[in-house]
Amino acid sequence: MSSFTWNVEDLMPPSERYIFNFNSKDELKRWHLYSDSEYGGLSSASLEITDAGKGLSGIFSGSLSLDVSEGSKWNISRSGFCGMRSKKLDGFIDLDAYDTIALKIKGDGRCYISTIYTENWVNSPGQLEDNSWQAFVFVPKDNWYIAKIPLARYLPTWRGSVIDANLEMNPSRILGMSLSVNAEGGVPGARSGAGDFRVEIDWIKALRTQCANMNYELPALFVGGKELWPVNRLNIQSNPI
């Protein structure tokens, strides 16, 4: 009789997993755009898949405006935001085996917001609105970087405001993700204000960076190997979507 042996590592999922990969134009079918124009604002956005010389990648771009169209029926408190959000899934993205979200992006000096949507049990149980967890993403201009954000650094928010409570995300019940940009707010040193924006996206992955049974302080946000800031101490200003 042959012996049966196994290692713990054999039972573990891969150390990284693609969530979204912008190397095919079919990826456009998985996303939709939103902006303040839905509420009387004048911002606009587009998402396309193009070949910029090193293979296909996504380009999320547009124009941010702080103005509101005359005669708008919406009484919005602020304008100047755009976003791209993944469409509803038939089920959930289970990232329970992972601890970090990584985005390979080329920025424009602006600060972007990464949002994870989970099954609703925090904000208003029984309602259709998803729970949202947000973190800033900033990369220097004109270079590709891999931004890594620990899941523990995503803050629970409701309509753009941080929920002041000790809540923990359930990474096994993820409904989707988004990437958005605001004309105002963000991190010190980032470009802000009305005007054009443009960010290229290669992929979004989930990573497992911690060893089993290890307990240590998570880093804040690493970009290009440098720790930039403690995301959980920032005042996130987001859009009302």
Tab-separated table of C-alpha atoms in Angstrom:
chain	number	residue	atom	x	y	z
A	1	MET	CA	0.000	0.000	0.000
A	2	SER	CA	1.425	3.361	-0.982
A	3	SER	CA	1.672	6.020	1.684
A	4	PHE	CA	-0.344	9.203	1.447
A	5	THR	CA	1.431	12.426	2.331
A	6	TRP	CA	0.506	16.065	1.969
A	7	ASN	CA	1.723	19.501	2.948
A	8	VAL	CA	-0.270	22.404	4.328
A	9	GLU	CA	0.909	24.450	1.329
A	10	ASP	CA	-0.834	21.986	-0.985
A	11	LEU	CA	-4.190	22.962	0.514
A	12	MET	CA	-3.640	26.708	0.218
A	13	PRO	CA	-4.956	28.737	-2.733
A	14	PRO	CA	-2.353	30.429	-4.958
A	15	SER	CA	-0.498	33.304	-3.323
A	16	GLU	CA	-2.043	35.728	-5.826
A	17	ARG	CA	-5.272	35.815	-7.824
A	18	TYR	CA	-6.427	37.992	-10.683
A	19	ILE	CA	-9.662	39.815	-9.928
A	20	PHE	CA	-9.723	41.984	-13.061
A	21	ASN	CA	-7.346	41.915	-16.017
A	22	PHE	CA	-7.513	44.675	-18.618
A	23	ASN	CA	-5.706	42.756	-21.376
A	24	SER	CA	-8.838	42.164	-23.459
A	25	LYS	CA	-11.566	44.410	-24.813
A	26	ASP	CA	-14.063	41.951	-23.375
A	27	GLU	CA	-13.179	43.433	-19.985
A	28	LEU	CA	-15.197	46.546	-20.909
A	29	LYS	CA	-18.371	44.454	-20.583
A	30	ARG	CA	-17.663	43.989	-16.873
A	31	TRP	CA	-17.681	47.696	-15.964
A	32	HIS	CA	-19.955	50.708	-16.035
A	33	LEU	CA	-19.170	54.398	-15.575
A	34	TYR	CA	-20.757	56.981	-13.284
A	35	SER	CA	-20.177	60.645	-12.549
A	36	ASP	CA	-21.765	63.724	-11.034
A	37	SER	CA	-23.536	64.245	-14.376
A	38	GLU	CA	-26.225	61.889	-13.044
A	39	TYR	CA	-27.010	64.564	-10.448
A	40	GLY	CA	-26.636	67.710	-12.503
A	41	GLY	CA	-22.838	67.954	-12.531
A	42	LEU	CA	-20.731	68.456	-15.632
A	43	SER	CA	-17.938	65.900	-15.159
A	44	SER	CA	-17.454	63.137	-17.722
A	45	ALA	CA	-15.519	59.879	-17.983
A	46	SER	CA	-14.637	57.093	-20.382
A	47	LEU	CA	-13.080	53.638	-20.147
A	48	GLU	CA	-11.285	52.030	-23.062
A	49	ILE	CA	-8.869	49.191	-23.722
A	50	THR	CA	-5.951	50.234	-25.899
A	51	ASP	CA	-2.423	49.199	-26.793
A	52	ALA	CA	-0.034	51.890	-25.591
A	53	GLY	CA	3.001	50.006	-26.887
A	54	LYS	CA	3.384	47.310	-24.230
A	55	GLY	CA	0.219	45.314	-24.769
A	56	LEU	CA	-3.411	46.046	-23.990
A	57	SER	CA	-4.383	47.950	-20.848
A	58	GLY	CA	-7.334	49.932	-19.585
A	59	ILE	CA	-7.480	53.724	-19.670
A	60	PHE	CA	-9.910	55.450	-17.318
A	61	SER	CA	-9.969	59.124	-18.244
A	62	GLY	CA	-12.177	62.170	-18.437
A	63	SER	CA	-12.738	65.654	-17.101
A	64	LEU	CA	-13.673	66.830	-13.611
A	65	SER	CA	-15.851	69.903	-13.231
A	66	LEU	CA	-16.995	71.673	-10.086
A	67	ASP	CA	-19.878	73.327	-11.929
A	68	VAL	CA	-23.514	72.265	-11.877
A	69	SER	CA	-25.827	72.584	-14.848
A	70	GLU	CA	-28.365	75.388	-14.629
A	71	GLY	CA	-31.847	74.361	-13.666
A	72	SER	CA	-30.749	71.028	-12.221
A	73	LYS	CA	-33.430	69.344	-10.115
A	74	TRP	CA	-30.761	67.769	-7.923
A	75	ASN	CA	-29.568	69.593	-4.830
A	76	ILE	CA	-26.062	68.126	-4.669
A	77	SER	CA	-23.605	69.270	-2.010
A	78	ARG	CA	-20.582	68.929	-4.286
A	79	SER	CA	-19.648	67.945	-7.822
A	80	GLY	CA	-16.412	66.907	-9.433
A	81	PHE	CA	-16.312	63.120	-9.304
A	82	CYS	CA	-16.161	60.209	-11.752
A	83	GLY	CA	-15.826	56.489	-11.302
A	84	MET	CA	-15.762	53.071	-12.923
A	85	ARG	CA	-17.543	50.261	-11.100
A	86	SER	CA	-17.657	46.556	-11.871
A	87	LYS	CA	-21.074	45.231	-12.787
A	88	LYS	CA	-23.073	43.016	-10.450
A	89	LEU	CA	-21.876	39.443	-10.215
A	90	ASP	CA	-23.902	36.261	-10.059
A	91	GLY	CA	-22.546	35.410	-6.643
A	92	PHE	CA	-19.540	36.646	-4.705
A	93	ILE	CA	-15.792	37.082	-5.050
A	94	ASP	CA	-14.285	35.058	-2.220
A	95	LEU	CA	-10.993	36.623	-1.089
A	96	ASP	CA	-10.968	35.105	2.375
A	97	ALA	CA	-7.560	33.514	1.701
A	98	TYR	CA	-5.969	36.887	0.824
A	99	ASP	CA	-4.992	39.990	2.768
A	100	THR	CA	-3.992	42.614	0.174
A	101	ILE	CA	-5.353	44.245	-2.983
A	102	ALA	CA	-2.755	45.131	-5.622
A	103	LEU	CA	-3.296	47.415	-8.614
A	104	LYS	CA	-0.813	47.853	-11.440
A	105	ILE	CA	-1.471	51.409	-12.589
A	106	LYS	CA	0.117	54.405	-14.246
A	107	GLY	CA	-1.184	57.596	-12.686
A	108	ASP	CA	-1.388	61.287	-13.444
A	109	GLY	CA	-0.458	62.648	-10.032
A	110	ARG	CA	-4.044	62.599	-8.760
A	111	CYS	CA	-5.315	60.604	-5.813
A	112	TYR	CA	-7.816	57.874	-6.668
A	113	ILE	CA	-10.137	55.886	-4.438
A	114	SER	CA	-10.292	52.091	-4.463
A	115	THR	CA	-13.645	50.778	-3.249
A	116	ILE	CA	-14.657	47.240	-2.348
A	117	TYR	CA	-18.382	46.455	-2.174
A	118	THR	CA	-19.577	43.682	0.098
A	119	GLU	CA	-22.885	42.127	1.030
A	120	ASN	CA	-25.018	44.549	3.006
A	121	TRP	CA	-25.043	43.929	6.741
A	122	VAL	CA	-23.414	47.100	8.123
A	123	ASN	CA	-25.154	50.165	6.667
A	124	SER	CA	-28.798	49.282	6.304
A	125	PRO	CA	-29.571	45.544	6.518
A	126	GLY	CA	-32.485	44.538	4.330
A	127	GLN	CA	-31.868	47.357	1.855
A	128	LEU	CA	-30.420	47.057	-1.652
A	129	GLU	CA	-27.437	49.303	-0.971
A	130	ASP	CA	-24.104	47.461	-0.721
A	131	ASN	CA	-21.561	48.084	2.005
A	132	SER	CA	-18.547	50.029	0.753
A	133	TRP	CA	-14.952	49.986	2.003
A	134	GLN	CA	-12.542	52.594	0.686
A	135	ALA	CA	-8.850	53.417	0.555
A	136	PHE	CA	-6.807	56.027	-1.276
A	137	VAL	CA	-4.575	55.071	-4.184
A	138	PHE	CA	-1.866	57.499	-5.247
A	139	VAL	CA	1.011	56.903	-7.668
A	140	PRO	CA	3.516	59.375	-9.115
A	141	LYS	CA	2.897	60.635	-12.603
A	142	ASP	CA	3.826	58.864	-15.855
A	143	ASN	CA	5.273	55.605	-14.473
A	144	TRP	CA	3.834	52.154	-13.869
A	145	TYR	CA	3.614	51.180	-10.210
A	146	ILE	CA	2.085	48.357	-8.233
A	147	ALA	CA	0.065	49.840	-5.387
A	148	LYS	CA	-0.580	47.395	-2.537
A	149	ILE	CA	-3.364	48.071	-0.060
A	150	PRO	CA	-3.940	45.662	2.856
A	151	LEU	CA	-7.611	44.750	3.203
A	152	ALA	CA	-7.374	45.825	6.833
A	153	ARG	CA	-6.717	49.392	5.655
A	154	TYR	CA	-10.002	49.716	3.762
A	155	LEU	CA	-12.349	51.886	5.811
A	156	PRO	CA	-16.126	51.326	6.004
A	157	THR	CA	-17.948	54.269	4.416
A	158	TRP	CA	-21.500	55.325	3.740
A	159	ARG	CA	-22.112	57.726	0.854
A	160	GLY	CA	-18.594	59.053	1.061
A	161	SER	CA	-18.333	59.454	4.835
A	162	VAL	CA	-16.238	57.169	7.021
A	163	ILE	CA	-18.301	55.139	9.493
A	164	ASP	CA	-16.884	55.799	12.952
A	165	ALA	CA	-17.172	52.261	14.271
A	166	ASN	CA	-14.962	49.230	14.731
A	167	LEU	CA	-16.124	47.151	11.773
A	168	GLU	CA	-14.411	44.354	9.893
A	169	MET	CA	-14.869	43.523	6.216
A	170	ASN	CA	-16.028	40.050	5.227
A	171	PRO	CA	-13.686	39.305	2.293
A	172	SER	CA	-15.581	36.152	1.357
A	173	ARG	CA	-18.690	38.145	0.320
A	174	ILE	CA	-17.329	40.711	-2.137
A	175	LEU	CA	-19.829	41.902	-4.728
A	176	GLY	CA	-17.585	44.147	-6.815
A	177	MET	CA	-15.038	46.945	-6.883
A	178	SER	CA	-14.659	50.469	-8.224
A	179	LEU	CA	-12.005	53.067	-8.907
A	180	SER	CA	-13.012	56.703	-8.647
A	181	VAL	CA	-11.520	60.187	-8.605
A	182	ASN	CA	-12.586	63.444	-6.950
A	183	ALA	CA	-11.616	66.974	-7.871
A	184	GLU	CA	-11.215	67.796	-4.188
A	185	GLY	CA	-9.850	65.901	-1.209
A	186	GLY	CA	-7.218	63.200	-1.310
A	187	VAL	CA	-3.731	63.111	0.161
A	188	PRO	CA	-1.218	65.928	0.651
A	189	GLY	CA	0.903	66.534	-2.416
A	190	ALA	CA	-1.507	64.941	-4.870
A	191	ARG	CA	-2.817	66.905	-7.814
A	192	SER	CA	-6.348	68.183	-7.244
A	193	GLY	CA	-8.916	70.547	-8.668
A	194	ALA	CA	-11.016	70.605	-11.811
A	195	GLY	CA	-9.530	69.454	-15.094
A	196	ASP	CA	-8.519	66.306	-16.931
A	197	PHE	CA	-7.684	62.996	-15.301
A	198	ARG	CA	-6.170	59.818	-16.721
A	199	VAL	CA	-5.060	56.549	-15.163
A	200	GLU	CA	-3.953	53.395	-16.970
A	201	ILE	CA	-4.802	50.050	-15.391
A	202	ASP	CA	-3.112	46.754	-16.212
A	203	TRP	CA	-4.687	44.505	-13.604
A	204	ILE	CA	-6.174	44.225	-10.133
A	205	LYS	CA	-5.128	41.246	-8.012
A	206	ALA	CA	-5.601	39.778	-4.563
A	207	LEU	CA	-2.391	38.838	-2.734
A	208	ARG	CA	-1.595	36.713	0.275
A	209	THR	CA	1.403	38.391	1.874
A	210	GLN	CA	1.175	37.137	5.454
A	211	CYS	CA	2.417	33.759	6.633
A	212	ALA	CA	0.037	31.536	8.533
A	213	ASN	CA	-0.126	32.074	12.302
A	214	MET	CA	1.869	35.309	12.124
A	215	ASN	CA	0.565	38.413	13.812
A	216	TYR	CA	2.225	41.708	12.999
A	217	GLU	CA	1.381	45.342	12.267
A	218	LEU	CA	0.146	45.808	8.715
A	219	PRO	CA	1.843	48.480	6.618
A	220	ALA	CA	-0.132	51.516	5.553
A	221	LEU	CA	0.234	51.795	1.787
A	222	PHE	CA	3.216	50.792	-0.276
A	223	VAL	CA	3.873	52.189	-3.746
A	224	GLY	CA	7.054	51.362	-5.567
A	225	GLY	CA	8.512	49.906	-2.382
A	226	LYS	CA	7.938	53.047	-0.273
A	227	GLU	CA	5.489	53.442	2.592
A	228	LEU	CA	3.538	56.584	1.814
A	229	TRP	CA	0.999	57.256	4.545
A	230	PRO	CA	-1.299	55.577	7.069
A	231	VAL	CA	-4.492	55.351	5.020
A	232	ASN	CA	-6.653	54.776	8.062
A	233	ARG	CA	-5.820	58.240	9.402
A	234	LEU	CA	-7.031	60.113	6.340
A	235	ASN	CA	-10.376	61.816	5.919
A	236	ILE	CA	-11.799	60.183	2.813
A	237	GLN	CA	-13.998	62.403	0.682
A	238	SER	CA	-15.844	60.315	-1.853
A	239	ASN	CA	-18.838	60.474	-4.151
A	240	PRO	CA	-22.389	59.567	-3.140
A	241	ILE	CA	-22.628	56.447	-5.291
